[in-house]
Short mmCIF file of C-alpha atoms in Angstrom, two decimals:
data_model
loop_
_atom_site.label_atom_id
_atom_site.label_comp_id
_atom_site.label_asym_id
_atom_site.label_seq_id
_atom_site.Cartn_x
_atom_site.Cartn_y
_atom_site.Cartn_z
CA MET A 1 109.28 113.80 190.85
CA ILE A 2 106.10 112.62 189.32
CA SER A 3 102.69 113.19 191.29
CA ALA A 4 100.86 110.02 190.90
CA GLY A 5 97.17 109.91 189.73
CA ASN A 6 93.88 109.88 191.90
CA LYS A 7 93.53 106.33 193.19
CA ASP A 8 97.17 106.00 194.32
CA ARG A 9 96.64 109.36 196.39
CA SER A 10 93.40 108.08 197.77
CA LEU A 11 95.42 105.81 199.26
CA GLY A 12 98.43 108.37 200.39
CA MET A 13 100.33 107.18 197.73
CA ASP A 14 101.31 110.24 196.27
CA TYR A 15 104.46 110.22 194.74
CA TYR A 16 106.94 108.10 192.58
CA VAL A 17 110.71 107.55 193.23
CA THR A 18 111.44 107.45 189.31
CA ASP A 19 111.11 110.28 187.00
CA SER A 20 111.01 108.17 183.66
CA PRO A 21 107.59 107.80 181.56
CA GLY A 22 106.03 104.85 182.26
CA CYS A 23 104.89 101.85 179.98
CA GLY A 24 101.11 101.53 180.92
CA GLY A 25 99.89 98.31 180.42
CA ILE A 26 97.92 95.49 182.28
CA ILE A 27 98.78 93.03 184.84
CA LYS A 28 96.59 90.23 185.89
CA SER A 29 95.02 89.68 182.71
CA CYS A 30 94.90 85.91 184.02
CA ALA A 31 96.47 84.25 187.46
CA GLU A 32 99.41 82.70 185.75
CA ASP A 33 100.39 86.44 184.57
CA PHE A 34 100.92 87.03 188.55
CA GLN A 35 102.91 84.32 190.31
CA VAL A 36 103.89 84.34 194.03
CA THR A 37 106.56 81.81 196.05
CA GLU A 38 107.16 82.77 199.50
CA ILE A 39 110.25 82.21 200.34
CA PHE A 40 111.63 80.39 203.92
CA GLU A 41 114.57 79.40 205.79
CA ASP A 42 115.65 75.91 205.27
CA LEU A 43 113.28 74.40 208.27
CA ARG A 44 113.37 71.05 209.42
CA TYR A 45 109.92 69.42 210.62
CA GLU A 46 110.68 66.82 212.63
CA GLY A 47 107.36 65.89 214.57
CA GLY A 48 105.06 67.64 216.74
CA ARG A 49 101.13 68.54 216.59
CA TYR A 50 101.36 71.01 213.70
CA LEU A 51 100.59 69.60 210.18
CA VAL A 52 102.75 71.82 207.99
CA LEU A 53 101.58 72.33 204.12
CA ASP A 54 103.05 73.86 201.08
CA VAL A 55 99.54 75.04 199.23
CA GLU A 56 99.58 76.45 195.44
CA LYS A 57 96.19 77.79 194.94
CA THR A 58 95.03 79.72 191.85
CA ASN A 59 92.74 82.27 192.02
CA TRP A 60 91.85 81.67 195.59
CA ASP A 61 92.01 84.25 198.53
CA THR A 62 93.60 83.06 201.43
CA HIS A 63 91.15 84.21 204.29
CA HIS A 64 88.15 82.28 201.74
CA LEU A 65 90.62 79.52 201.29
CA ILE A 66 91.11 78.80 204.95
CA ARG A 67 87.34 79.31 205.21
CA GLU A 68 86.88 76.48 202.83
CA MET A 69 89.37 73.97 204.12
CA ALA A 70 88.03 74.23 207.65
CA ARG A 71 84.51 73.66 206.20
CA LYS A 72 85.83 70.75 204.42
CA LEU A 73 87.76 69.17 207.47
CA ARG A 74 84.91 69.98 210.02
CA ILE A 75 87.36 72.08 212.34
CA SER A 76 87.72 75.61 213.54
CA GLN A 77 89.60 78.14 211.71
CA LYS A 78 91.20 78.81 214.78
CA ARG A 79 93.70 75.79 214.50
CA PHE A 80 94.99 77.43 211.11
CA ALA A 81 98.16 79.75 210.73
CA TRP A 82 99.83 80.88 207.98
CA ALA A 83 102.79 83.61 207.19
CA GLY A 84 101.11 86.08 204.93
CA THR A 85 98.11 86.59 203.08
CA LYS A 86 98.11 86.61 198.81
CA ASP A 87 96.68 87.93 195.92
CA LYS A 88 93.28 85.97 194.81
CA LYS A 89 93.75 86.86 190.68
CA ALA A 90 97.18 85.11 191.05
CA VAL A 91 99.01 81.84 191.56
CA THR A 92 100.85 81.79 194.83
CA THR A 93 102.64 79.32 196.68
CA GLN A 94 102.27 79.93 200.81
CA ARG A 95 102.86 77.80 203.82
CA ILE A 96 100.73 77.05 206.35
CA SER A 97 99.99 74.86 209.47
CA ILE A 98 97.08 73.18 210.86
CA MET A 99 96.59 72.12 214.69
CA ASN A 100 96.23 68.62 215.70
CA LEU A 101 95.33 67.37 211.75
CA ASP A 102 96.70 63.69 210.30
CA GLU A 103 98.18 63.82 206.99
CA SER A 104 95.63 61.23 205.98
CA ASP A 105 92.61 63.72 206.46
CA LEU A 106 93.54 65.84 203.54
CA SER A 107 92.24 63.77 201.25
CA LYS A 108 88.75 65.48 202.58
CA ILE A 109 89.77 68.69 200.93
CA ASN A 110 88.63 68.36 197.49
CA LEU A 111 88.67 71.93 196.65
CA PRO A 112 89.38 73.30 192.69
CA ASP A 113 92.67 74.88 191.52
CA LEU A 114 94.52 73.56 195.11
CA LYS A 115 97.61 71.70 195.51
CA ILE A 116 98.92 70.75 198.64
CA ARG A 117 102.34 69.32 199.54
CA VAL A 118 103.07 68.01 203.15
CA LEU A 119 106.12 69.20 204.31
CA GLY A 120 106.04 67.49 208.05
CA LYS A 121 105.25 68.27 211.24
CA THR A 122 106.64 71.01 213.96
CA ASN A 123 105.68 71.96 217.41
CA ARG A 124 105.16 75.53 216.24
CA ALA A 125 102.73 76.94 214.09
CA VAL A 126 103.38 78.85 210.90
CA GLY A 127 103.67 82.59 211.73
CA MET A 128 105.10 85.42 210.34
CA GLY A 129 108.31 85.64 211.68
CA ASP A 130 109.10 82.68 209.42
CA LEU A 131 108.43 84.00 206.05
CA LEU A 132 111.57 86.00 204.07
CA GLY A 133 110.12 87.29 201.69
CA ASN A 134 108.46 86.55 198.43
CA ASN A 135 109.63 85.65 194.53
CA PHE A 136 107.40 87.44 191.92
CA ARG A 137 107.13 86.34 188.16
CA ILE A 138 104.80 88.58 186.47
CA THR A 139 103.88 89.98 182.95
CA ILE A 140 102.75 93.48 182.01
CA ARG A 141 100.72 92.82 178.97
CA ASP A 142 99.30 95.59 176.21
CA MET A 143 102.31 98.32 177.18
CA ASN A 144 100.79 101.30 175.14
CA CYS A 145 104.30 103.53 174.52
CA PRO A 146 106.60 103.56 172.01
CA GLY A 147 110.29 101.83 172.93
CA PRO A 148 108.97 99.93 176.09
CA ALA A 149 112.16 98.11 176.34
CA ALA A 150 113.86 101.83 176.67
CA ARG A 151 111.46 103.23 179.17
CA LEU A 152 111.98 100.19 181.14
CA ALA A 153 115.68 99.99 181.00
CA ALA A 154 115.54 103.61 182.50
CA ILE A 155 113.23 103.08 185.25
CA THR A 156 115.31 100.19 186.21
CA SER A 157 118.57 102.44 186.20
CA GLU A 158 116.88 105.28 188.50
CA ILE A 159 115.84 102.42 191.05
CA GLU A 160 118.95 101.05 191.19
CA LYS A 161 120.46 104.63 191.72
CA TYR A 162 117.90 105.43 194.27
CA GLY A 163 118.43 102.09 195.84
CA GLY A 164 114.88 100.63 195.58
CA VAL A 165 111.53 102.11 195.72
CA ALA A 166 109.19 104.05 198.37
CA ASN A 167 107.97 100.92 200.66
CA TYR A 168 104.55 102.20 200.00
CA PHE A 169 101.72 99.90 201.52
CA GLY A 170 100.05 98.75 198.05
CA ILE A 171 96.28 98.66 197.30
CA GLN A 172 95.84 95.03 198.40
CA ARG A 173 96.11 96.36 201.91
CA PHE A 174 93.09 98.56 201.51
CA GLY A 175 90.99 96.17 199.29
CA ASP A 176 91.34 95.76 195.57
CA SER A 177 88.03 96.36 194.22
CA ARG A 178 86.43 97.74 197.28
CA PRO A 179 89.34 100.42 198.98
CA VAL A 180 87.45 100.30 202.41
CA THR A 181 89.70 98.62 205.10
CA HIS A 182 91.46 101.60 206.30
CA LYS A 183 88.00 103.41 206.22
CA VAL A 184 86.73 100.97 208.62
CA GLY A 185 89.93 101.02 210.90
CA ASP A 186 89.64 105.08 210.96
CA ALA A 187 86.36 104.74 212.62
CA LEU A 188 87.58 102.15 214.75
CA ALA A 189 90.44 103.90 216.10
CA LYS A 190 88.33 107.28 216.76
CA GLY A 191 85.46 104.92 218.70
CA ARG A 192 82.85 105.37 216.19
CA ILE A 193 82.09 101.72 216.22
CA GLU A 194 78.63 101.79 214.71
CA ASP A 195 79.95 103.56 211.93
CA ALA A 196 82.76 101.16 211.42
CA THR A 197 80.42 98.59 211.43
CA PHE A 198 77.99 99.81 208.76
CA ILE A 199 80.84 101.19 206.66
CA PHE A 200 82.34 97.55 206.39
CA LEU A 201 79.00 95.84 205.90
CA ALA A 202 77.58 98.82 203.72
CA LEU A 203 79.74 101.15 201.75
CA SER A 204 79.66 100.44 198.19
CA PHE A 205 81.91 100.57 195.25
CA PRO A 206 81.93 101.06 191.28
CA GLY A 207 83.59 98.30 191.25
CA GLU A 208 81.31 95.68 192.78
CA LEU A 209 78.73 93.32 191.29
CA GLU A 210 75.19 95.16 190.72
CA ARG A 211 73.36 92.97 193.33
CA THR A 212 76.05 93.50 195.82
CA ARG A 213 76.41 96.92 195.44
CA GLU A 214 72.37 97.40 195.48
CA ALA A 215 72.44 95.37 198.61
CA ARG A 216 74.93 97.66 200.20
CA GLU A 217 73.25 101.06 199.09
CA LYS A 218 69.83 99.52 200.74
CA LEU A 219 71.41 99.00 204.12
CA TRP A 220 73.47 101.79 203.84
CA MET A 221 70.41 104.30 204.02
CA SER A 222 67.82 101.83 205.95
CA ARG A 223 70.30 100.66 208.42
CA ASP A 224 67.85 98.00 209.11
CA ILE A 225 69.98 94.90 209.27
CA SER A 226 66.74 92.02 209.65
CA ALA A 227 65.86 93.71 206.45
CA ALA A 228 69.62 93.59 204.79
CA LEU A 229 69.89 89.75 205.80
CA LYS A 230 67.24 88.91 203.45
CA GLU A 231 68.85 90.78 200.67
CA PHE A 232 72.59 90.06 201.00
CA PRO A 233 74.28 87.78 198.30
CA GLU A 234 75.20 84.39 200.14
CA TYR A 235 78.57 84.74 199.02
CA LEU A 236 78.97 87.81 201.10
CA ARG A 237 79.65 85.66 203.96
CA TYR A 238 81.71 87.74 206.71
CA GLU A 239 79.02 90.35 206.60
CA ILE A 240 76.11 87.96 206.75
CA ALA A 241 77.86 86.60 209.85
CA MET A 242 78.26 89.65 211.47
CA MET A 243 74.58 90.70 210.22
CA ASN A 244 73.12 87.34 211.84
CA TYR A 245 75.45 88.28 215.18
CA LEU A 246 73.83 91.79 215.79
CA VAL A 247 70.30 90.35 215.10
CA GLU A 248 70.60 88.41 217.91
CA HIS A 249 72.82 90.90 219.79
CA PRO A 250 71.15 94.52 218.33
CA GLY A 251 73.32 97.09 219.06
CA ASP A 252 76.86 95.02 220.13
CA TYR A 253 78.72 96.62 217.41
CA ALA A 254 81.94 96.08 219.11
CA HIS A 255 81.78 92.36 219.38
CA SER A 256 80.16 91.87 216.07
CA PHE A 257 83.74 91.69 214.45
CA ASP A 258 84.54 88.37 216.60
CA VAL A 259 82.86 86.72 213.83
CA LEU A 260 85.87 87.08 211.69
CA SER A 261 88.97 85.46 212.13
CA VAL A 262 91.50 86.88 214.45
CA ASN A 263 93.92 88.12 211.29
CA LEU A 264 90.99 89.32 209.46
CA LYS A 265 89.51 91.45 212.51
CA ARG A 266 92.91 93.01 213.03
CA LEU A 267 93.07 93.89 209.26
CA PHE A 268 91.26 97.06 209.79
CA VAL A 269 93.31 99.04 212.31
CA HIS A 270 96.48 97.98 210.64
CA ALA A 271 95.18 98.92 207.28
CA TYR A 272 94.73 102.53 208.84
CA GLN A 273 97.56 102.60 209.89
CA SER A 274 99.17 101.38 206.65
CA TYR A 275 97.32 104.52 205.09
CA ILE A 276 98.85 106.85 207.72
CA PHE A 277 102.16 105.29 207.00
CA ASN A 278 101.69 106.36 203.33
CA ARG A 279 100.82 109.67 204.24
CA ILE A 280 103.94 110.13 206.18
CA LEU A 281 105.93 108.50 203.54
CA SER A 282 104.64 110.74 200.86
CA CYS A 283 104.82 113.68 202.86
CA ARG A 284 108.91 112.86 203.52
CA LEU A 285 109.12 112.99 199.70
CA ALA A 286 107.38 116.00 199.24
CA ARG A 287 109.76 117.74 201.52
CA ARG A 288 112.87 116.56 199.47
CA MET A 289 113.74 114.43 202.80
CA PRO A 290 116.00 111.15 201.93
CA LEU A 291 115.11 107.79 202.36
CA GLN A 292 118.50 106.89 202.02
CA ASN A 293 120.16 108.83 204.61
CA ALA A 294 119.80 109.78 207.77
CA ILE A 295 119.02 113.24 209.34
CA VAL A 296 118.86 113.90 213.29
CA GLY A 297 115.57 112.43 214.80
CA ASP A 298 115.19 110.05 212.38
CA VAL A 299 115.05 106.38 213.68
CA PHE A 300 117.19 103.80 211.58
CA CYS A 301 116.66 100.12 212.38
CA PHE A 302 120.29 97.79 211.60
CA ALA A 303 120.07 94.67 209.43
CA LYS A 304 119.98 91.45 210.09
CA ASP A 305 120.93 88.84 207.06
CA GLY A 306 120.73 91.60 204.81
CA LEU A 307 117.46 92.71 206.13
CA PRO A 308 115.80 95.39 208.17
CA ASP A 309 115.76 94.27 211.90
CA MET A 310 113.02 95.93 213.67
CA ASP A 311 114.39 94.55 216.92
CA ARG A 312 117.23 96.80 216.89
CA MET A 313 116.63 100.60 216.58
CA GLN A 314 118.59 103.89 217.11
CA VAL A 315 117.42 107.49 217.16
CA VAL A 316 119.66 109.55 214.48
CA THR A 317 121.51 112.20 216.79
CA PRO A 318 124.24 114.79 215.76
CA GLU A 319 127.11 112.44 217.39
CA ASN A 320 125.94 109.12 215.48
CA LEU A 321 124.73 110.62 212.41
CA PRO A 322 128.00 110.04 210.39
CA ALA A 323 128.18 106.29 211.64
CA ILE A 324 124.39 105.40 210.79
CA ASP A 325 124.86 106.78 207.22
CA ARG A 326 127.77 104.97 206.73
CA LEU A 327 125.79 101.88 207.61
CA ALA A 328 123.00 102.73 205.55
CA ARG A 329 125.37 103.25 202.46
CA ARG A 330 126.49 99.61 203.24
CA GLY A 331 123.27 98.51 203.52
CA ARG A 332 123.68 97.66 207.10
CA ALA A 333 121.19 100.65 208.52
CA PHE A 334 117.48 101.66 207.25
CA LEU A 335 115.48 104.09 207.85
CA THR A 336 112.20 103.30 209.50
CA LEU A 337 108.79 105.43 209.89
CA PRO A 338 106.16 104.55 211.95
CA LEU A 339 102.81 102.44 211.85
CA ILE A 340 101.09 104.44 214.45
CA GLY A 341 99.96 102.63 217.83
CA PHE A 342 99.11 103.32 221.27
CA GLU A 343 102.68 102.87 222.19
CA THR A 344 104.11 105.11 219.21
CA LYS A 345 106.73 107.71 220.54
CA ILE A 346 106.86 110.73 218.42
CA GLU A 347 110.51 111.76 217.63
CA GLU A 348 111.97 115.44 217.54
CA GLY A 349 113.23 116.82 214.54
CA ALA A 350 111.69 117.34 210.65
CA GLN A 351 110.42 113.52 210.60
CA GLY A 352 108.83 114.33 214.11
CA GLU A 353 107.54 117.15 212.37
CA ILE A 354 105.72 115.38 209.44
CA GLU A 355 103.96 112.54 211.61
CA ARG A 356 102.61 115.43 214.08
CA SER A 357 101.23 116.97 211.31
CA ILE A 358 99.62 114.18 209.76
CA LEU A 359 98.20 112.98 212.95
CA ARG A 360 96.59 116.33 213.23
CA ASP A 361 95.30 116.40 209.96
CA GLU A 362 93.72 112.59 210.71
CA GLY A 363 92.37 114.21 213.95
CA ILE A 364 94.05 111.56 215.92
CA LEU A 365 96.38 110.73 218.67
CA PRO A 366 98.74 107.62 218.92
CA GLU A 367 96.52 106.48 222.27
CA ASN A 368 93.21 106.41 220.10
CA PHE A 369 94.59 102.94 218.60
CA ARG A 370 93.78 101.36 221.66
CA VAL A 371 90.09 100.21 221.28
CA PRO A 372 88.64 99.53 224.74
CA GLU A 373 85.40 98.60 223.54
CA ASN A 374 87.40 95.16 221.65
CA PRO A 375 91.03 95.31 222.64
CA ASP A 376 91.94 92.70 219.87
CA LEU A 377 90.72 95.25 217.27
CA GLY A 378 93.73 98.10 218.37
CA SER A 379 96.95 98.02 218.24
CA ARG A 380 100.57 98.99 219.74
CA GLY A 381 102.34 100.11 216.72
CA THR A 382 105.72 98.79 215.30
CA ARG A 383 107.78 100.72 212.67
CA ARG A 384 108.25 99.95 208.99
CA ALA A 385 111.47 100.82 206.19
CA ALA A 386 110.99 103.72 204.03
CA LEU A 387 112.56 102.24 200.81
CA CYS A 388 112.23 98.90 199.49
CA GLN A 389 115.29 96.94 198.09
CA VAL A 390 114.56 95.53 194.67
CA LYS A 391 116.54 94.44 191.68
CA PRO A 392 113.98 93.76 189.04
CA GLN A 393 115.40 91.35 186.35
CA ILE A 394 113.07 92.21 182.84
CA GLU A 395 112.36 90.19 179.38
CA ILE A 396 110.49 92.17 176.89
CA GLU A 397 109.24 90.61 173.93
CA GLU A 398 106.85 93.02 171.54
CA ASN A 399 104.28 94.66 174.05
CA LEU A 400 104.66 92.25 176.59
CA ALA A 401 107.23 92.34 179.59
CA LYS A 402 107.93 90.08 181.76
CA LEU A 403 109.34 90.76 185.48
CA GLN A 404 111.02 88.93 188.39
CA PHE A 405 112.35 89.79 191.39
CA CYS A 406 112.22 89.18 195.12
CA LEU A 407 110.77 91.70 197.85
CA PRO A 408 111.39 91.31 202.06
CA LYS A 409 107.84 90.53 203.93
CA GLY A 410 105.23 92.65 203.91
CA SER A 411 106.48 94.80 200.74
CA TYR A 412 103.99 94.65 197.71
CA ALA A 413 105.06 93.64 194.25
CA THR A 414 102.15 96.54 192.94
CA VAL A 415 104.30 99.05 194.55
CA VAL A 416 107.34 97.98 192.05
CA LEU A 417 105.02 97.75 188.72
CA ARG A 418 103.47 101.14 189.75
CA GLU A 419 106.85 102.78 189.09
CA TYR A 420 107.16 100.87 185.53
CA MET A 421 103.69 101.28 184.56
CA LYS A 422 102.59 105.13 185.61
CA SER A 423 99.31 105.96 184.50
CA LEU A 424 98.68 108.38 181.85
CA ASP A 425 97.38 110.93 184.35
CA ASP A 426 100.64 110.62 186.36
CA ASN A 427 102.95 113.09 184.50
CA LYS A 428 102.96 116.19 187.03
CA MET A 429 106.26 116.80 187.98
CA ILE A 430 106.81 118.79 191.28
#
């Protein structure tokens, strides 16, 4: 098993499940190299208060797009709902709903690189439960290895034998150029609300624009929000909104997050849960514990339409282990790991030992994920499949590869791509 490089390890993604060397290369040279289309059941829209749209957007972050659409329509962002957040540097097609909007009002939305298709009206907002998954078409350019076709074929074979890839949360969960979201969530879960606020506002990263980095660094040192408001670039809208609130309500750090949309403010603790999940998954891999087979104390879910169904769980016991293993081999049961929240129960057995050790190392308990100062920032917790089933199809043209695959909702294309690309420093075997 190959150990990952420093960037992945900083997000809890310590290992690969494939041992073949990677092809290197670059993704997202342009938006068209990363194309994503949401997959839904065939739903009929036969009337109601919600207007349902398919939007195709290029180089748009979902939250930014919703904010701009709301501004053009002169309505609250709270009237929008969507099934999943998508990459910015990409061509993505996703479904959204808008409450109490007439189709004729869409003419007010004159935004670049955006195509809107009306699907109809319904009595229920679009939600996460509607999304089955995503279809990806991705181009890897400038592969810097000899014999890329053979390398990619070897990795595909390993993925097939393993049954998929480790279902890590990808870097988008934490922030592509500024992976800070889980750090904010860490501070929130540990009751350090003021620290969480300044981490979000002022912790800078080398990949940011110089003007942005300088403004953040100055605020980080001074903690002078009034002065920072005069210096923060106007495009940092979320930060400016929070700082305006804090100028009007000095010291009310917990509720400064309320200026953000509900989806966005919940992302912080969810990202910290994701980081801990990645660490738990890495620890299981390090201990050579399987992701496909059951061990006493594991928690498996059962399949619904071939996908993991988190509403149907069972703890593995000595008595039911053979039956669960049989179901797992047939793709009808899946190992799950916890996204720790205040209702999470840590089971016994080897997997429970891993979870307790990670929580001790993080200095946190499940009950800490309740945030009394602002309940909307907390999380009950849930579970997630440990293995992501995927069957990539690949076409190769000289030093360019085109991959096409589908993933269930919540799984990340970059987690599949990292198995194929691997960095030059990702060669240490354990």
